Amino acid sequence: MANSDRNVARYLDDLVKEQGPDGVDERLAPKFHPLSRRLPRNLKLLDNLIERRWGVLEGLEPHRTTLLDPQTQADQERYAHNIENFIGTVKVPVGLAGPLRINGLFAQDDYLIPLATTEAALVASYHRGAQLITRAGGCSTLLLDEGVSRTPAFAFDNLRDVSEFVAWVVTQQEYFSEVAQSTTRHGKLVEMRFSVEGNHVYLNFKYHTGDAAGQNMVTLATEAIFATIVAESPVLPRHAYLEANMSGDKKASAQSFQTVRGKKVTAEVVLSDELVRKGLHTTPKEMVKYGRVAISGSMLSGAMGVQGHYANALAALYIACGQDAACVSESAVGISRMEVTDDGDLYTSVTLPNLIVGTVGGGTGLPSQRACLDILGLAGNGKAKAFAEVCAAIALAGEISLIAAICSGHFARAHRSLARGRGGNGAINLRDQRPDDLSDDLESDTPATDAPATEAPATEAEVGA
């Protein structure tokens, strides 16, 4: 038996012993006694239903004014189409990183980036990376592709039926486009692909979704096509399903690098050797050296792509700006790359193929989320492409800052000082930092040398913090 198996067996044995000889059976057995609490059947956002839900939360009345504060009550009608069983709102701290200068195909500005998070040191890290990019003249961003998919599946009796179905369905894209168009003013079917596995056929419908993230839009459009196929196919499928778990919805997948889900964006910047040494207290050569180690680490862990922490930026930005936070599971896939240029400077790029974002619909019109989009200047129609480029740019800032912190030995110290509120050996003294230059010290007179950091490298636990 492998050591890991023995450890699990020992752990479970200890847990069972804690419960006593009959405790486990009793605790895990089905129970059918009457419910102690029951919510109203009606899920809608109505005053009387909110009162009844809080009535169910016995003993928790002191928390009512926290979740259902006066501002939330004043705005509550605006949440009616975004939530069920409503009882209030949760407040997440929002900080600003930047200015981040972006020279994009669509994003062209010095952006202040709102990030909603409870993780100390996160905003400071992105703030440092953003300022450094800005001092380098900004980063370039390029929207490469866009599209959101749904993949229905059809099961047949045999391969003969499969071949007849495929021969028919591949001639119907123009017809299916008309069917899809009847369900949406903004969505458009742009591509249809198929995969055959035995007697199963998977159809991948790819749509452009305008300025909306588009998951609901493509679901409704595909539902109409699905119904048309079932009704008009020359051979009737034995089973059919609207979504066959192949679209990549809310999960990382290998197809990320072969196609696009949402918007695919790449961003790049060149940081001079002087900027890296003064602003990040390391060198381009050290950062690239670490990058090689990180590539191997990603491969050994079986990760999808190679990147440090896209999820930190995307989760914070998505929550602040009314995006579907669950889409971080697919959006935080991509490739970060660093090279030393012929002039000894640092070239860094990121490519994110799955940015599911929008500037209309979903949560983008809610009060706090609309405010954050307005801070960016990216609320409403015509702004989604620019917003996607902003996502890539802030991810780039975070990769630069994180890798530099690990190379310089500052990673754990920054967390200790900002997250725990106390110093220690070599910890950052926040009172010594300029307010507009927190933790980056870009004008230090002590640039880094070519020697690697003398501190012990960050541990696996610290890197994953």
PDB file of C-alpha atoms in Angstrom, residues 119-245:
ATOM      1  CA  GLU A 119      -7.106  38.750   0.764  1.00  0.00           C
ATOM      2  CA  ALA A 120      -4.580  41.199   2.163  1.00  0.00           C
ATOM      3  CA  ALA A 121      -1.533  41.940  -0.028  1.00  0.00           C
ATOM      4  CA  LEU A 122      -3.464  41.184  -3.226  1.00  0.00           C
ATOM      5  CA  VAL A 123      -4.312  44.756  -4.205  1.00  0.00           C
ATOM      6  CA  ALA A 124      -0.843  45.929  -3.170  1.00  0.00           C
ATOM      7  CA  SER A 125       0.751  43.344  -5.445  1.00  0.00           C
ATOM      8  CA  TYR A 126      -1.365  44.268  -8.481  1.00  0.00           C
ATOM      9  CA  HIS A 127      -0.892  47.958  -7.696  1.00  0.00           C
ATOM     10  CA  ARG A 128       2.873  47.507  -7.833  1.00  0.00           C
ATOM     11  CA  GLY A 129       2.754  45.592 -11.126  1.00  0.00           C
ATOM     12  CA  ALA A 130       0.370  48.121 -12.664  1.00  0.00           C
ATOM     13  CA  GLN A 131       2.537  51.090 -11.718  1.00  0.00           C
ATOM     14  CA  LEU A 132       5.640  49.425 -13.116  1.00  0.00           C
ATOM     15  CA  ILE A 133       3.921  48.674 -16.433  1.00  0.00           C
ATOM     16  CA  THR A 134       2.737  52.290 -16.615  1.00  0.00           C
ATOM     17  CA  ARG A 135       6.268  53.592 -16.050  1.00  0.00           C
ATOM     18  CA  ALA A 136       7.381  51.402 -18.939  1.00  0.00           C
ATOM     19  CA  GLY A 137       4.947  53.209 -21.235  1.00  0.00           C
ATOM     20  CA  GLY A 138       2.092  50.768 -20.739  1.00  0.00           C
ATOM     21  CA  CYS A 139       1.332  47.292 -21.988  1.00  0.00           C
ATOM     22  CA  SER A 140      -0.052  46.319 -25.384  1.00  0.00           C
ATOM     23  CA  THR A 141      -3.214  44.210 -25.481  1.00  0.00           C
ATOM     24  CA  LEU A 142      -4.826  42.463 -28.416  1.00  0.00           C
ATOM     25  CA  LEU A 143      -8.205  40.756 -28.642  1.00  0.00           C
ATOM     26  CA  LEU A 144      -7.551  37.632 -30.728  1.00  0.00           C
ATOM     27  CA  ASP A 145     -10.912  35.888 -30.950  1.00  0.00           C
ATOM     28  CA  GLU A 146     -14.313  35.660 -29.317  1.00  0.00           C
ATOM     29  CA  GLY A 147     -17.140  33.199 -29.044  1.00  0.00           C
ATOM     30  CA  VAL A 148     -19.282  31.349 -26.504  1.00  0.00           C
ATOM     31  CA  SER A 149     -20.356  27.759 -27.094  1.00  0.00           C
ATOM     32  CA  ARG A 150     -23.032  25.251 -26.242  1.00  0.00           C
ATOM     33  CA  THR A 151     -22.574  21.573 -27.119  1.00  0.00           C
ATOM     34  CA  PRO A 152     -25.702  19.425 -27.344  1.00  0.00           C
ATOM     35  CA  ALA A 153     -25.254  15.682 -27.824  1.00  0.00           C
ATOM     36  CA  PHE A 154     -27.312  13.123 -29.730  1.00  0.00           C
ATOM     37  CA  ALA A 155     -27.188   9.364 -29.179  1.00  0.00           C
ATOM     38  CA  PHE A 156     -28.178   6.966 -31.976  1.00  0.00           C
ATOM     39  CA  ASP A 157     -28.640   3.222 -32.293  1.00  0.00           C
ATOM     40  CA  ASN A 158     -25.664   2.637 -34.581  1.00  0.00           C
ATOM     41  CA  LEU A 159     -23.019   4.217 -36.793  1.00  0.00           C
ATOM     42  CA  ARG A 160     -25.235   4.047 -39.859  1.00  0.00           C
ATOM     43  CA  ASP A 161     -27.681   6.424 -38.157  1.00  0.00           C
ATOM     44  CA  VAL A 162     -24.781   8.590 -37.047  1.00  0.00           C
ATOM     45  CA  SER A 163     -23.483   8.958 -40.595  1.00  0.00           C
ATOM     46  CA  GLU A 164     -26.939   9.879 -41.921  1.00  0.00           C
ATOM     47  CA  PHE A 165     -27.418  12.444 -39.164  1.00  0.00           C
ATOM     48  CA  VAL A 166     -23.997  14.056 -39.676  1.00  0.00           C
ATOM     49  CA  ALA A 167     -24.454  14.194 -43.460  1.00  0.00           C
ATOM     50  CA  TRP A 168     -27.668  16.147 -42.892  1.00  0.00           C
ATOM     51  CA  VAL A 169     -26.685  18.367 -39.975  1.00  0.00           C
ATOM     52  CA  VAL A 170     -23.518  19.795 -41.584  1.00  0.00           C
ATOM     53  CA  THR A 171     -25.666  21.315 -44.363  1.00  0.00           C
ATOM     54  CA  GLN A 172     -27.941  23.161 -41.938  1.00  0.00           C
ATOM     55  CA  GLN A 173     -25.768  25.894 -40.402  1.00  0.00           C
ATOM     56  CA  GLU A 174     -27.407  28.745 -42.300  1.00  0.00           C
ATOM     57  CA  TYR A 175     -30.833  27.462 -41.282  1.00  0.00           C
ATOM     58  CA  PHE A 176     -29.723  27.052 -37.666  1.00  0.00           C
ATOM     59  CA  SER A 177     -28.374  30.620 -37.717  1.00  0.00           C
ATOM     60  CA  GLU A 178     -31.849  31.889 -38.587  1.00  0.00           C
ATOM     61  CA  VAL A 179     -33.372  29.803 -35.799  1.00  0.00           C
ATOM     62  CA  ALA A 180     -30.856  31.159 -33.279  1.00  0.00           C
ATOM     63  CA  GLN A 181     -31.395  34.727 -34.471  1.00  0.00           C
ATOM     64  CA  SER A 182     -35.085  34.456 -33.611  1.00  0.00           C
ATOM     65  CA  THR A 183     -34.155  34.215 -29.895  1.00  0.00           C
ATOM     66  CA  THR A 184     -31.721  37.138 -29.568  1.00  0.00           C
ATOM     67  CA  ARG A 185     -31.064  40.606 -30.961  1.00  0.00           C
ATOM     68  CA  HIS A 186     -27.399  40.588 -30.059  1.00  0.00           C
ATOM     69  CA  GLY A 187     -26.204  36.994 -30.469  1.00  0.00           C
ATOM     70  CA  LYS A 188     -25.105  35.412 -33.733  1.00  0.00           C
ATOM     71  CA  LEU A 189     -24.207  31.826 -34.586  1.00  0.00           C
ATOM     72  CA  VAL A 190     -20.805  31.992 -36.284  1.00  0.00           C
ATOM     73  CA  GLU A 191     -19.586  28.389 -36.346  1.00  0.00           C
ATOM     74  CA  MET A 192     -20.772  24.808 -35.954  1.00  0.00           C
ATOM     75  CA  ARG A 193     -18.424  21.876 -35.425  1.00  0.00           C
ATOM     76  CA  PHE A 194     -19.085  18.236 -34.677  1.00  0.00           C
ATOM     77  CA  SER A 195     -17.351  15.341 -32.931  1.00  0.00           C
ATOM     78  CA  VAL A 196     -18.289  11.680 -33.230  1.00  0.00           C
ATOM     79  CA  GLU A 197     -17.637   9.151 -30.480  1.00  0.00           C
ATOM     80  CA  GLY A 198     -19.147   5.762 -31.324  1.00  0.00           C
ATOM     81  CA  ASN A 199     -22.867   6.232 -31.734  1.00  0.00           C
ATOM     82  CA  HIS A 200     -22.791   9.667 -30.076  1.00  0.00           C
ATOM     83  CA  VAL A 201     -22.598  12.975 -31.957  1.00  0.00           C
ATOM     84  CA  TYR A 202     -21.567  16.196 -30.208  1.00  0.00           C
ATOM     85  CA  LEU A 203     -22.402  19.504 -31.908  1.00  0.00           C
ATOM     86  CA  ASN A 204     -20.495  22.595 -30.855  1.00  0.00           C
ATOM     87  CA  PHE A 205     -22.337  25.843 -31.610  1.00  0.00           C
ATOM     88  CA  LYS A 206     -20.190  28.955 -31.285  1.00  0.00           C
ATOM     89  CA  TYR A 207     -21.796  32.399 -30.994  1.00  0.00           C
ATOM     90  CA  HIS A 208     -20.784  36.016 -30.860  1.00  0.00           C
ATOM     91  CA  THR A 209     -22.660  37.580 -27.952  1.00  0.00           C
ATOM     92  CA  GLY A 210     -22.110  41.321 -28.334  1.00  0.00           C
ATOM     93  CA  ASP A 211     -21.357  43.099 -25.059  1.00  0.00           C
ATOM     94  CA  ALA A 212     -22.950  40.420 -22.860  1.00  0.00           C
ATOM     95  CA  ALA A 213     -21.014  37.539 -21.317  1.00  0.00           C
ATOM     96  CA  GLY A 214     -23.617  35.449 -23.105  1.00  0.00           C
ATOM     97  CA  GLN A 215     -24.077  32.150 -21.277  1.00  0.00           C
ATOM     98  CA  ASN A 216     -27.852  32.553 -21.031  1.00  0.00           C
ATOM     99  CA  MET A 217     -28.051  33.944 -24.538  1.00  0.00           C
ATOM    100  CA  VAL A 218     -26.347  30.950 -26.127  1.00  0.00           C
ATOM    101  CA  THR A 219     -28.354  28.533 -23.992  1.00  0.00           C
ATOM    102  CA  LEU A 220     -31.651  29.911 -25.279  1.00  0.00           C
ATOM    103  CA  ALA A 221     -30.425  30.083 -28.875  1.00  0.00           C
ATOM    104  CA  THR A 222     -29.125  26.516 -28.758  1.00  0.00           C
ATOM    105  CA  GLU A 223     -32.337  25.315 -27.154  1.00  0.00           C
ATOM    106  CA  ALA A 224     -34.220  26.580 -30.213  1.00  0.00           C
ATOM    107  CA  ILE A 225     -31.777  24.843 -32.582  1.00  0.00           C
ATOM    108  CA  PHE A 226     -31.920  21.692 -30.452  1.00  0.00           C
ATOM    109  CA  ALA A 227     -35.705  21.564 -30.714  1.00  0.00           C
ATOM    110  CA  THR A 228     -35.466  22.074 -34.482  1.00  0.00           C
ATOM    111  CA  ILE A 229     -32.994  19.212 -34.841  1.00  0.00           C
ATOM    112  CA  VAL A 230     -35.101  16.814 -32.800  1.00  0.00           C
ATOM    113  CA  ALA A 231     -38.178  17.731 -34.823  1.00  0.00           C
ATOM    114  CA  GLU A 232     -36.609  17.686 -38.304  1.00  0.00           C
ATOM    115  CA  SER A 233     -33.671  15.275 -38.250  1.00  0.00           C
ATOM    116  CA  PRO A 234     -33.980  12.555 -40.913  1.00  0.00           C
ATOM    117  CA  VAL A 235     -33.081  10.000 -38.252  1.00  0.00           C
ATOM    118  CA  LEU A 236     -34.491  10.251 -34.749  1.00  0.00           C
ATOM    119  CA  PRO A 237     -31.880  10.182 -31.967  1.00  0.00           C
ATOM    120  CA  ARG A 238     -32.421   7.681 -29.180  1.00  0.00           C
ATOM    121  CA  HIS A 239     -31.386  10.271 -26.573  1.00  0.00           C
ATOM    122  CA  ALA A 240     -30.588  13.974 -26.857  1.00  0.00           C
ATOM    123  CA  TYR A 241     -29.233  16.506 -24.361  1.00  0.00           C
ATOM    124  CA  LEU A 242     -29.019  20.287 -24.647  1.00  0.00           C
ATOM    125  CA  GLU A 243     -25.567  20.431 -23.023  1.00  0.00           C
ATOM    126  CA  ALA A 244     -23.168  17.501 -23.028  1.00  0.00           C
ATOM    127  CA  ASN A 245     -20.474  18.997 -20.757  1.00  0.00           C
TER     128      ASN A 245
END
